GROMACS .gro file of C-alpha atoms in nm:
model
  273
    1UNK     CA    1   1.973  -0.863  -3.859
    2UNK     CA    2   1.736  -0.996  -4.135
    3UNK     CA    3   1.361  -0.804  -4.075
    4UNK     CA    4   1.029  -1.010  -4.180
    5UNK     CA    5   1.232  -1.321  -4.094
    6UNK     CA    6   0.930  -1.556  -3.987
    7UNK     CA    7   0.856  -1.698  -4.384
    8UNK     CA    8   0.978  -1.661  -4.755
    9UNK     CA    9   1.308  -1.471  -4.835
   10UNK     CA   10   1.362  -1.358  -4.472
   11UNK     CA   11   1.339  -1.705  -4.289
   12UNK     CA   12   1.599  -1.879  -4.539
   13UNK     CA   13   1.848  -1.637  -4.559
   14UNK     CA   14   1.777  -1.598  -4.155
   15UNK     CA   15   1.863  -1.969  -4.147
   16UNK     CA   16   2.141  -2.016  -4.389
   17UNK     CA   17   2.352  -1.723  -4.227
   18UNK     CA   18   2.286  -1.893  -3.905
   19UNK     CA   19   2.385  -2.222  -4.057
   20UNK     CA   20   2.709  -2.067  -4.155
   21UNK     CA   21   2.854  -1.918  -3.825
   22UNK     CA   22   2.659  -1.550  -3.822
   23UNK     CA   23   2.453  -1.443  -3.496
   24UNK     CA   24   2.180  -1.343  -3.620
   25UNK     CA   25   1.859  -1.193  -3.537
   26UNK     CA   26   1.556  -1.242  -3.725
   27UNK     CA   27   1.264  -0.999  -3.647
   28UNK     CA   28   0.891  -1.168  -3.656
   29UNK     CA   29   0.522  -1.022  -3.567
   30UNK     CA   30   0.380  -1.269  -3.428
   31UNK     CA   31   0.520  -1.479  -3.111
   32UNK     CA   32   0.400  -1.848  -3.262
   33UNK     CA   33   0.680  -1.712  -3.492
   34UNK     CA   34   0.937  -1.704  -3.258
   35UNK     CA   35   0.976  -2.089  -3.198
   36UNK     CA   36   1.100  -2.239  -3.552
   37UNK     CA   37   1.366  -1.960  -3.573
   38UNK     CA   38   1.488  -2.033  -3.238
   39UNK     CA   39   1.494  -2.364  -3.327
   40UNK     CA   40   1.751  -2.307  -3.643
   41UNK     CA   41   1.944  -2.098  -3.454
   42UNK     CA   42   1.814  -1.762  -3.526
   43UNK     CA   43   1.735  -1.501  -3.195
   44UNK     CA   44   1.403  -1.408  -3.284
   45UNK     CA   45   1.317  -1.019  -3.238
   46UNK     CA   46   0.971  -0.894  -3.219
   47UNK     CA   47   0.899  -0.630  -3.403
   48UNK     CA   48   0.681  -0.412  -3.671
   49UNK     CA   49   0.822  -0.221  -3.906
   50UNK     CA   50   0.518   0.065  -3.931
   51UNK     CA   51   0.589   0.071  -3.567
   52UNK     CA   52   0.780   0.350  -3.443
   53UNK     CA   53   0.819   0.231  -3.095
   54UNK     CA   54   0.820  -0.126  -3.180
   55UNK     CA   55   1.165  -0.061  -3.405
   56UNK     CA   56   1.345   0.140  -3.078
   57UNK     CA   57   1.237  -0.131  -2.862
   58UNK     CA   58   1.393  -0.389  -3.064
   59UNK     CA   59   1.662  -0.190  -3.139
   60UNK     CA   60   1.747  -0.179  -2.764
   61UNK     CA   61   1.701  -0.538  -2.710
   62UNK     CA   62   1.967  -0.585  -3.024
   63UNK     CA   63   2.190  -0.382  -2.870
   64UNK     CA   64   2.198  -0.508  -2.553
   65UNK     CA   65   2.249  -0.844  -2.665
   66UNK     CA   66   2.524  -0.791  -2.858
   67UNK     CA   67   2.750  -0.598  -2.621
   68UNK     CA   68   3.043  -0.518  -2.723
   69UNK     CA   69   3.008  -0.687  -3.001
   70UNK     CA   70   2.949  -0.518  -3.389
   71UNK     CA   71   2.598  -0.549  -3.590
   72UNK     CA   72   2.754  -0.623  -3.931
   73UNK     CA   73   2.471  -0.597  -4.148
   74UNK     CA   74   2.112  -0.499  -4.222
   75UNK     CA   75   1.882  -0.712  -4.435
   76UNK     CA   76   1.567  -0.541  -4.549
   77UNK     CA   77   1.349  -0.807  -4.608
   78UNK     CA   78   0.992  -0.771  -4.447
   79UNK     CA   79   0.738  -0.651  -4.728
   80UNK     CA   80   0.384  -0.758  -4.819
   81UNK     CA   81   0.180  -0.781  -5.162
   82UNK     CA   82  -0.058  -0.621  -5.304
   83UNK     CA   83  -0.268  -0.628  -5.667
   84UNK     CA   84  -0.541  -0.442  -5.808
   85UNK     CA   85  -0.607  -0.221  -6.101
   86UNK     CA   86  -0.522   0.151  -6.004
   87UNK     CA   87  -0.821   0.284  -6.105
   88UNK     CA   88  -0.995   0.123  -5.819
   89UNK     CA   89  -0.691   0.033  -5.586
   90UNK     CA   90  -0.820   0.121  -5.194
   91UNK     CA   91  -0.591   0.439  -5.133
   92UNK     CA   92  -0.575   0.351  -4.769
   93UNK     CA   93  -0.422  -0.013  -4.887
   94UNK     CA   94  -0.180   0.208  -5.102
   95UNK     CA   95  -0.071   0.365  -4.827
   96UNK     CA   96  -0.067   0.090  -4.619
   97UNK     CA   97   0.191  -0.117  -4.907
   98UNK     CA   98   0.441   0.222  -4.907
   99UNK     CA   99   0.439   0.224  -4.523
  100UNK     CA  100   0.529  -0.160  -4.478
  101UNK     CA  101   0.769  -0.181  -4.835
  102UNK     CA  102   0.934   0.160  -4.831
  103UNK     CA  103   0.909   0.396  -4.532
  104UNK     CA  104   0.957   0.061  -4.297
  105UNK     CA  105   1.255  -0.011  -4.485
  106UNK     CA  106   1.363   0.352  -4.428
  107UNK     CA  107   1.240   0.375  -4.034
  108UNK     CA  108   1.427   0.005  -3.977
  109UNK     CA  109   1.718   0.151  -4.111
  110UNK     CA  110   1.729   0.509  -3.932
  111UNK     CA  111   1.705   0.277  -3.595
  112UNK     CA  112   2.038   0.113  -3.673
  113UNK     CA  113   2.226   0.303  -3.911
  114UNK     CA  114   2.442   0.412  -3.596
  115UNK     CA  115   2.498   0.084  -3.496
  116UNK     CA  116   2.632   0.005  -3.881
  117UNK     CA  117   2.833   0.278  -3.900
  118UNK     CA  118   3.001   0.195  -3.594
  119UNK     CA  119   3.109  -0.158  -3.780
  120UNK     CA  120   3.154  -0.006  -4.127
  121UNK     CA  121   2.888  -0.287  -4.212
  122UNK     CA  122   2.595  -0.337  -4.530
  123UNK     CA  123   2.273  -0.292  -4.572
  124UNK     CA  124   2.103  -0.510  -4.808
  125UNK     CA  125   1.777  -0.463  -4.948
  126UNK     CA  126   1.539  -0.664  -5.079
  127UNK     CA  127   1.369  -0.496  -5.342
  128UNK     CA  128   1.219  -0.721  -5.660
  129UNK     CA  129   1.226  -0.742  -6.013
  130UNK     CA  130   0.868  -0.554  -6.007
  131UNK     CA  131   1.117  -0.278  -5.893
  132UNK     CA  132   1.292  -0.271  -6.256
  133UNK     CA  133   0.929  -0.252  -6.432
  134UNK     CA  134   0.581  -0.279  -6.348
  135UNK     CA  135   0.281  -0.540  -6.485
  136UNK     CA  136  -0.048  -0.398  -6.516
  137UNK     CA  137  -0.270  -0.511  -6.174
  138UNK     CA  138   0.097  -0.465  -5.969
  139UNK     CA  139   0.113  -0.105  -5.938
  140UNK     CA  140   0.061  -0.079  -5.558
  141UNK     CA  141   0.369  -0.362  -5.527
  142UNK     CA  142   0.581  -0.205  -5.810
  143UNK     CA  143   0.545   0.143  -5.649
  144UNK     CA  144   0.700   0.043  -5.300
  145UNK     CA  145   1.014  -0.138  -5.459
  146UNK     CA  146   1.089   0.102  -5.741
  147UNK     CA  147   1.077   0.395  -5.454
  148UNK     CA  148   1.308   0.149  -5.271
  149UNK     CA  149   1.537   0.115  -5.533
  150UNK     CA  150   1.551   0.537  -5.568
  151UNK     CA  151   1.637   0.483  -5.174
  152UNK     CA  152   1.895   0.266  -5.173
  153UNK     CA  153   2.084   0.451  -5.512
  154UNK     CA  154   2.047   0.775  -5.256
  155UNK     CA  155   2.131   0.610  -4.919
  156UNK     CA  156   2.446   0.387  -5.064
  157UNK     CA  157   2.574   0.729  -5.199
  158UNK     CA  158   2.512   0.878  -4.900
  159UNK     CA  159   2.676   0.623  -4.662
  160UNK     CA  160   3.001   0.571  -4.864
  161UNK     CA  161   3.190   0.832  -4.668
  162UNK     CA  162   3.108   0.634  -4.332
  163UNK     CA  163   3.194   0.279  -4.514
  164UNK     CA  164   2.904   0.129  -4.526
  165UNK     CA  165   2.815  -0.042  -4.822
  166UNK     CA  166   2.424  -0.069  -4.933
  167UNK     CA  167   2.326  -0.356  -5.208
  168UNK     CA  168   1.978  -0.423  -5.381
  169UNK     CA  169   1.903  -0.776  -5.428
  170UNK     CA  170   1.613  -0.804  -5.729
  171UNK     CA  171   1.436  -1.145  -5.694
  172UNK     CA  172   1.236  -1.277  -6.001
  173UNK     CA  173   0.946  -1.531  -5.881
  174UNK     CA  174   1.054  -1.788  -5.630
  175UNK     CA  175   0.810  -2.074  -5.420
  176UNK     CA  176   0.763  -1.859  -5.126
  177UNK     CA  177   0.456  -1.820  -4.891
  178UNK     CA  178   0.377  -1.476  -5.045
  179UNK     CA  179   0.208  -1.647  -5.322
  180UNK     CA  180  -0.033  -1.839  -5.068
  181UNK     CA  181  -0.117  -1.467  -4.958
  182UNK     CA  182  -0.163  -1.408  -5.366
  183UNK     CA  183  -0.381  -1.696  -5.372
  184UNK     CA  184  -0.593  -1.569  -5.074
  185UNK     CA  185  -0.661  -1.201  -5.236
  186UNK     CA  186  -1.003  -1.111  -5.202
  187UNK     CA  187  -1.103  -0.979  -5.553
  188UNK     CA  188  -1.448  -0.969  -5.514
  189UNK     CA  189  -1.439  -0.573  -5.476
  190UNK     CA  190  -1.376  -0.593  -5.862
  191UNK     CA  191  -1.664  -0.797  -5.928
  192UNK     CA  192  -1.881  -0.596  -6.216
  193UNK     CA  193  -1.634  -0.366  -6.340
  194UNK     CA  194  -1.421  -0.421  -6.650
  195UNK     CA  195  -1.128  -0.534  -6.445
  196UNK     CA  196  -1.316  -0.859  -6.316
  197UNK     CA  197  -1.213  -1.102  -6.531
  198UNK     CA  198  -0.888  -0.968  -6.629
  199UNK     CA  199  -0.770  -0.990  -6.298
  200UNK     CA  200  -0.903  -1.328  -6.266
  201UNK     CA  201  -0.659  -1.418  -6.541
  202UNK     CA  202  -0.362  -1.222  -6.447
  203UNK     CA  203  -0.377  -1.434  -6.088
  204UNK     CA  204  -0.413  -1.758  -6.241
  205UNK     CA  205  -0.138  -1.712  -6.459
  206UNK     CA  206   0.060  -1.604  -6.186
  207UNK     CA  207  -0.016  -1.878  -5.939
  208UNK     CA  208   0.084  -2.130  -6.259
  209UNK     CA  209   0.432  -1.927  -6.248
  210UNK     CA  210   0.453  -2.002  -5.891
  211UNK     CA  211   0.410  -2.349  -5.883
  212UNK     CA  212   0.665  -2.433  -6.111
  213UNK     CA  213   0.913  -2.199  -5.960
  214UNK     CA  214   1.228  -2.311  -5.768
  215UNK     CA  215   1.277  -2.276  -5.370
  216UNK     CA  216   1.472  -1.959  -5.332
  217UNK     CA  217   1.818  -2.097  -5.268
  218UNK     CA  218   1.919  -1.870  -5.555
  219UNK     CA  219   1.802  -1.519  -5.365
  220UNK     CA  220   1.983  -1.693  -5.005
  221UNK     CA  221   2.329  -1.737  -5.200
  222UNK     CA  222   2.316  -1.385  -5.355
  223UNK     CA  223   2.249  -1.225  -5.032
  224UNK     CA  224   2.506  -1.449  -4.875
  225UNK     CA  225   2.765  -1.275  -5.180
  226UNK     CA  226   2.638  -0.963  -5.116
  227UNK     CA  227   2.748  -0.978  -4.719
  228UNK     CA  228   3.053  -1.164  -4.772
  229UNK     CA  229   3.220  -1.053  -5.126
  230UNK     CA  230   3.514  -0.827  -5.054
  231UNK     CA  231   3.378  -0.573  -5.340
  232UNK     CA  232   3.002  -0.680  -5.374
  233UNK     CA  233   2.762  -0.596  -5.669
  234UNK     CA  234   2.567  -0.333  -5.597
  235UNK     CA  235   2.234  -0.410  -5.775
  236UNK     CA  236   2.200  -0.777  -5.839
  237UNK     CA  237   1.896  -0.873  -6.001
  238UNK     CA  238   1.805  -1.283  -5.977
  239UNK     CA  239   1.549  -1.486  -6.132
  240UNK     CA  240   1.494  -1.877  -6.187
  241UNK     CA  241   1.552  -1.877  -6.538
  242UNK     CA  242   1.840  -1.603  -6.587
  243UNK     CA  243   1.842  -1.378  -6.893
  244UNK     CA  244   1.534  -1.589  -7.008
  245UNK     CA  245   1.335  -1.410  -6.739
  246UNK     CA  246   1.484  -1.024  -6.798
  247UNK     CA  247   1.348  -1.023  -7.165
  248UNK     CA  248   1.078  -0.839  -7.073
  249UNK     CA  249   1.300  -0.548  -6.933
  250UNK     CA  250   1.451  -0.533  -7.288
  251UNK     CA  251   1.175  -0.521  -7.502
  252UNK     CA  252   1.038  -0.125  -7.551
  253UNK     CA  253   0.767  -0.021  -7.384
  254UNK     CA  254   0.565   0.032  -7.642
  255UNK     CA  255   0.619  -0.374  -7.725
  256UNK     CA  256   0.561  -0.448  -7.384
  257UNK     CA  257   0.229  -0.255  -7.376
  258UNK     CA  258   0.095  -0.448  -7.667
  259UNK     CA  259   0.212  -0.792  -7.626
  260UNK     CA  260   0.046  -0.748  -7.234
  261UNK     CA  261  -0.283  -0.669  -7.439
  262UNK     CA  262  -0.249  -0.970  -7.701
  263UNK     CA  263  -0.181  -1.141  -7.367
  264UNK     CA  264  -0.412  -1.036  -7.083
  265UNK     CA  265  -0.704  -0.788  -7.271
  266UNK     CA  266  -0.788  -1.001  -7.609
  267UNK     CA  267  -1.093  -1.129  -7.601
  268UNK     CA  268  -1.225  -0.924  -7.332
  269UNK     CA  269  -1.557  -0.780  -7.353
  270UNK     CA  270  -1.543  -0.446  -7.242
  271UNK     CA  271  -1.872  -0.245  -7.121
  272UNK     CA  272  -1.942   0.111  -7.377
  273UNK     CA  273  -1.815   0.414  -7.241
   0.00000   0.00000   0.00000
């Protein structure tokens, strides 16, 4: 079962499992969803993650298809973005990013953890590379996946005694349709404070990164390992360019802080205090 199946990460490893002999079900929002999945072979699922009752429901209608049968895995996928300096980041839209990222990863999984155990299956999770260390303007994002990260440390430790296996796939920036979301932020809330233009530049230089980035057959083939490998990796972190792209990880924090502000703050006119 692959959750937030109906674009990016979700529909292609939805798809390529499918392609490859798996039954799988993909869960989407939104029925005009349900149509291209069927179409590649995918049983479409309705079904929100905030949603308590949505999850049961669609963890009956799992069920019940598969009979007898065994639900082998669990692919935490669904998520949303979310940018804004913290200062002035809506709290409800804070909330709103940890319900959808973290808890829903959490509820999804309390719904069929049963059903996994049953199979001695996996449970992968798609957490980021924002989960290893946060940019300025991606608190909100970096939040969810670093607290999904802490989960999945605590859940695969938790769920070794009952066999199932929990892995963290880390993608880097891949062409998805999360960046046309990106694209479509609304930053006009920011519009007179010292942030404006900053954040102006931080997007563009992101959207840049995202054209020239690479379809995500990279993130489909790691999740593919990570279901299939006899003795998976448990953290596997992938990014277009390989080690090129986990330099900034390395570098200290204190380097980090001050090439961001050579990078993204010089020139800036700030207001006085």
């Amino acid at each position: 079962m692959v959750t937030g199946a109906s674009t990016g990460f979700g529909a292609a490893i939805a798809r390529h499992l499918a392609e490859r002999g798996f039954r799988v079900f993909g869960t989407v929002r939104r029925a005009e969803d349900e149509v291209a999945l069927e179409r590649d072979g995918v049983t479409p699922v309705r079904m929100d993650v905030t949603d308590t009752a949505s999850i049961m429901r669609a963890r009956g209608e799992v069920e019940r298809a598969l009979g007898t049968a065994p639900l082998m895995a669990l692919v935490n996928n669904a998520g949303i973005p979310a940018a804004g300096p913290l200062e002035l980041f809506p709290l409800d839209e804070l909330r709103q990013i940890l319900e959808v990222n973290l808890i829903g990863a959490v509820a999804v999984t309390q719904a069929f953890l049963a059903l996994l155990k049953a199979s001695r299956g996996r449970i992968v999770n798609i957490s980021s590379v924002a989960g290893r260390g946060a940019l300025p303007f991606l608190g909100p994002y970096a939040a969810s996946k670093f607290g999904l990260e802490a989960i999945s440390d605590s859940l695969r430790r938790e769920l070794s005694p009952f066999g199932v296996r929990v892995i963290v796939i880390e993608p880097g920036s891949f062409k998805t349709a999360i960046w046309r979301k990106v694209e479509a932020m609304d930053l006009r809330r920011y519009a007179g404070t010292p942030y404006e233009g900053v954040l102006e530049r931080f997007r563009r230089a992101s959207l840049r990164g995202a054209e020239r980035a690479p379809p995500p057959d990279k993130v489909v083939r790691a999740v593919w390992r990570a279901l299939n490998a006899r003795r998976p990796r448990l953290r596997v972190m992938v990014t277009p360019h390989g080690w090129l792209d986990r330099i900034p990880l390395w570098i200290p924090d204190r380097w980090l802080d001050w090439l961001t502000y050579r990078l993204l703050w010089r020139g800036v006119r700030l207001p006085p205090s």
